[in-house]
XYZ file of C-alpha atoms in Angstrom:
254
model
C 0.000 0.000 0.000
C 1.197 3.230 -1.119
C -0.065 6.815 0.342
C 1.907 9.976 0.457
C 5.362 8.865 0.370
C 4.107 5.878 3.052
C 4.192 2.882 2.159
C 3.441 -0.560 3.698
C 4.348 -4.152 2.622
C 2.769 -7.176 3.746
C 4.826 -10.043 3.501
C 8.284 -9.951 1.750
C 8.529 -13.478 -0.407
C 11.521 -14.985 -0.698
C 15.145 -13.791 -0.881
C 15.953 -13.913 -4.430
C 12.568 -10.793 -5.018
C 13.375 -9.015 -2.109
C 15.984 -6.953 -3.900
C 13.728 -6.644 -6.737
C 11.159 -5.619 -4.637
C 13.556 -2.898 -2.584
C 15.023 -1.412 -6.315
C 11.109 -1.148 -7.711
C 10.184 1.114 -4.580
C 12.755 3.148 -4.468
C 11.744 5.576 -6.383
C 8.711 6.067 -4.131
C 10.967 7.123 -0.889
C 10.155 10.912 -0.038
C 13.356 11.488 1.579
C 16.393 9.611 1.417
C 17.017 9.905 5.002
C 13.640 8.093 5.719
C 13.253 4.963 5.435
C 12.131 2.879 2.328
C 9.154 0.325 3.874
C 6.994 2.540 6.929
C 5.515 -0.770 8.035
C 6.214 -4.124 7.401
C 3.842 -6.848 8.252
C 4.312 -10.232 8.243
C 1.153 -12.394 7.771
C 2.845 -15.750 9.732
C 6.101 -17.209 9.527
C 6.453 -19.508 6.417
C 9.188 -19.171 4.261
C 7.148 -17.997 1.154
C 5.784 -15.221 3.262
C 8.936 -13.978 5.409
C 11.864 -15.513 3.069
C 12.840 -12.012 2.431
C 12.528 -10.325 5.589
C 16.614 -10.239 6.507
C 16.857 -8.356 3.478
C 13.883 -5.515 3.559
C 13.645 -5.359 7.280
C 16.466 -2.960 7.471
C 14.459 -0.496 5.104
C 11.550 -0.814 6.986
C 10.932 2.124 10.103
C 8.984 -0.762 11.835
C 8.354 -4.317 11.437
C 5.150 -6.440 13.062
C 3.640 -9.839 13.366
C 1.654 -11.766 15.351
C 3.576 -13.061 18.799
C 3.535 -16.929 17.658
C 4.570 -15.898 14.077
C 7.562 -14.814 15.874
C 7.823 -17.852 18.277
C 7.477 -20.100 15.581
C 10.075 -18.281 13.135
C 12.777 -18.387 16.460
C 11.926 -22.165 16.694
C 13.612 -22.806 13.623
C 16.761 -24.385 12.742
C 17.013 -21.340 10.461
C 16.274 -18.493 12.532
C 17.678 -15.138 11.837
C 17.568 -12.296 13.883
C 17.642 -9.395 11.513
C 14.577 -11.481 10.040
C 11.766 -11.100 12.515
C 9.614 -8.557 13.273
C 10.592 -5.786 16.478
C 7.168 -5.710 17.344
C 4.776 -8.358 17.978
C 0.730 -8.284 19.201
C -1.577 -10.924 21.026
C -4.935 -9.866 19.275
C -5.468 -6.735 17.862
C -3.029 -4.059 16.914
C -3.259 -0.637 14.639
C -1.442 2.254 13.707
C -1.924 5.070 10.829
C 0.224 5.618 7.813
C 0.127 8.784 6.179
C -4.155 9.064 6.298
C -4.430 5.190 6.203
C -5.496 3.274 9.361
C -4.389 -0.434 9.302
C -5.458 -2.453 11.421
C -4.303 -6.121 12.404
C -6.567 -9.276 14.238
C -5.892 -12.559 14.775
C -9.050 -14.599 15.774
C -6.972 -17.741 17.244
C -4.830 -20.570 15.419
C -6.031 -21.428 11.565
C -3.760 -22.394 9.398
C -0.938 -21.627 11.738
C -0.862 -20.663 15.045
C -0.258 -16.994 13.869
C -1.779 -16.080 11.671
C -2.931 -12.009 10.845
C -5.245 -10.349 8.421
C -4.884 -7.148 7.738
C -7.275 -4.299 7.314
C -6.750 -1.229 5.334
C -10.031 0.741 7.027
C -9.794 3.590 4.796
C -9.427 1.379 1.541
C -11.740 -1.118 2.657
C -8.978 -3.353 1.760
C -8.171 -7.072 3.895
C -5.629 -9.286 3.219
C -6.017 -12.345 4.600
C -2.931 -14.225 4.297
C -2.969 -17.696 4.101
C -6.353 -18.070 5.459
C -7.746 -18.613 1.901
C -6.180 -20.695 -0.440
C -8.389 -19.272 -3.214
C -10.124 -22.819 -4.938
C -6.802 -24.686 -4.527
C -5.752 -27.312 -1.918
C -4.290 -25.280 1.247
C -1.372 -26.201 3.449
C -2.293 -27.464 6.666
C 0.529 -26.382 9.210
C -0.420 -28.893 12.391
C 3.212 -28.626 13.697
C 2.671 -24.880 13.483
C -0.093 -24.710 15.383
C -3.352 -25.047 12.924
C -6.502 -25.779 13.569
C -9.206 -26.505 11.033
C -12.284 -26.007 13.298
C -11.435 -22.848 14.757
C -10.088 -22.059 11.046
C -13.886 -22.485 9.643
C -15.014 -20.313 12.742
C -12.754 -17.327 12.133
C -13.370 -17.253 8.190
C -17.144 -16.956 9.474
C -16.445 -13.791 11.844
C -13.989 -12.678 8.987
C -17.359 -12.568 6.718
C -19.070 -10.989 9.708
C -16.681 -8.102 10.320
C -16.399 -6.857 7.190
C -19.096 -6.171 4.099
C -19.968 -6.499 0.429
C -17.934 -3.825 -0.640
C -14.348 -4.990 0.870
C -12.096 -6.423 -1.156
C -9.915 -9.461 -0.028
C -6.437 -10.358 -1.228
C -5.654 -13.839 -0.783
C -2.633 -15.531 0.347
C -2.729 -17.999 -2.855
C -5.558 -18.836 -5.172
C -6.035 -21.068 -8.718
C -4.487 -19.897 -11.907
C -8.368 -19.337 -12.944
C -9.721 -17.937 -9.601
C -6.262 -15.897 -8.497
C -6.182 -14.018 -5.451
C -8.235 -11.048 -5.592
C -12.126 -11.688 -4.532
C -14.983 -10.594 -2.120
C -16.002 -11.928 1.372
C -17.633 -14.859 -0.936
C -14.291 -16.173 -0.931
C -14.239 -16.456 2.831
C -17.273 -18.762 2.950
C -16.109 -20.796 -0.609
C -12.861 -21.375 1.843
C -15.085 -22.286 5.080
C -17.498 -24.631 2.730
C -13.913 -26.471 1.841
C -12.452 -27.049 5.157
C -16.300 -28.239 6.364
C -16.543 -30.733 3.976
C -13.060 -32.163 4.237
C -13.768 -32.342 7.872
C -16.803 -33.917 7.493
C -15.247 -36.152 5.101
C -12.579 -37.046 7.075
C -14.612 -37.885 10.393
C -16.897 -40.159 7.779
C -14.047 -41.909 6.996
C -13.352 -42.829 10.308
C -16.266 -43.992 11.655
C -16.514 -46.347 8.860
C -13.043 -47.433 10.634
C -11.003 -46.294 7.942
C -6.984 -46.198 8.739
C -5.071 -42.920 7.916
C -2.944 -45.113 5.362
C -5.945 -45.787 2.919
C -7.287 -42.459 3.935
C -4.369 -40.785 2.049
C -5.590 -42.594 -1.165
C -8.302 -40.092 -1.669
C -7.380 -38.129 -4.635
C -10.433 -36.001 -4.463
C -12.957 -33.652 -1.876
C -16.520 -35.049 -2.760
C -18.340 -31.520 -4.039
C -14.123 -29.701 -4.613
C -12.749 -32.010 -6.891
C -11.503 -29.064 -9.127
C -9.066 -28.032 -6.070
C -6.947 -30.488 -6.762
C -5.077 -30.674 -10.328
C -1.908 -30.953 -11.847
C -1.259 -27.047 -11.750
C -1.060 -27.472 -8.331
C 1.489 -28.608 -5.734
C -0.144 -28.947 -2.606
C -1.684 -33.215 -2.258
C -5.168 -33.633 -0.940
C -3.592 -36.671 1.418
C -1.810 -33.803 3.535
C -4.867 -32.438 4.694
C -6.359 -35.470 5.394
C -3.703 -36.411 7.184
C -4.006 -33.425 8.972
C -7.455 -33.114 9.653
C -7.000 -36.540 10.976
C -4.331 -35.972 13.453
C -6.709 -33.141 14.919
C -9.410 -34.957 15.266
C -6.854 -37.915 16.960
C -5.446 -35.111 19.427
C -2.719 -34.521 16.657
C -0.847 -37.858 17.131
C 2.686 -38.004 15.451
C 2.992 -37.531 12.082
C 2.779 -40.720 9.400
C 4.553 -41.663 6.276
C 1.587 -43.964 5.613
């Protein structure tokens, strides 16, 4: 987002566009003794999101994130100071850029366990993250901390809080869908999840193992999520979906 001189990123991809990303805006900085990036956010902490952080955090005036995004990013093997955000929040945070409010929430663990969206009030502007996987097979992040019930529950009060007229940017979406939609999104997202929960507890009380379980190439009713344009397997979230509805038990190379 770009007002007056101010400008805020939300998540910084991976290492090899940050520098990319740094020459494009420089023409953009009011003042050379200011800095480049007034606010970075990071959405959580997975590597396609905050792979280029160690290289545009030090052009940003302040970085922020949710306080498990942070946790979860020290808990790595890879960890990197200059690569995490100074400031952190528990559920709600906002500040104004230039006349922009933005606003951050995060309504519990989804598909990790920190996950923000982030509201540009005066734009009417939300980006979600990775909370929709626009019509395409999502990632599942169970050792991160997701949850797929509470994830159905907060793309309902996402659809609550805001209105017809917001627009949502996605955190990934199908080549034919792509990642700009409306609050209709939020509920396509919810209908997914639902129904491969549903699925998944079917399954099991027709005493299906996790093993066979992972056969399923297809979501009864969302069988156009998964395709050969896409990366992401429908047997990792069953597998996931599983292991919540187990307690999360180990991981399975079933």
């Amino acid at each position: 987002m770009l007002r007056e001189d101010q400008l805020v990123i939300v998540d910084t991809q991976y290492d090899r566009t940050a520098e990319s990303t740094i020459t494009t805006f420089e023409d953009h900085r009011g003042n050379a003794a200011d800095p480049l990036f007034n606010l970075l956010i990071n959405t959580h902490h997975h590597g396609d999101h905050t792979g280029g952080n160690a290289a545009m955090m030090p052009h940003a005036g302040r970085s922020v994130a949710h306080e498990a995004c942070v946790r979860l990013q020290n808990a790595s093997s890879d960890a990197d100071d200059a690569a995490i955000a100074e400031t952190t929040f528990a559920d709600e945070w906002s500040t104004d850029v230039a006349d922009e409010t933005v606003s951050l929430h995060h309504d519990g663990p989804a598909h990790t366990g920190g996950d923000a969206t982030i509201f540009f009030e005066r734009a009417n502007i939300v980006h979600t993250g990775d909370l929709v996987f626009n019509r395409v097979v999502p990632f599942i992040d169970v050792d991160g901390g997701a949850h797929v019930e509470n994830w159905i529950s907060t793309l309902e009060t996402l659809h609550d809080r805001y209105d017809d007229d917001t627009q949502f940017i996605f955190g990934h979406g199908h080549p034919d869908h792509g990642i700009i939609g409306s609050r209709a999104g939020l509920l396509q997202m919810r209908d997914y999840l639902t129904a491969l929960s549903e699925f998944v507890q079917a399954k099991r009380a027709e005493g299906v193992d996790l093993g066979t379980l992972k056969k399923e190439t297809n979501l009864p009713g969302f069988e156009e999520y998964s395709s050969d344009d896409w990366p992401l397997p429908l047997a990792q979230n069953l597998e996931a979906v599983y292991r919540e509805q187990m307690g999360n038990t180990p991981a399975t190379s079933s």
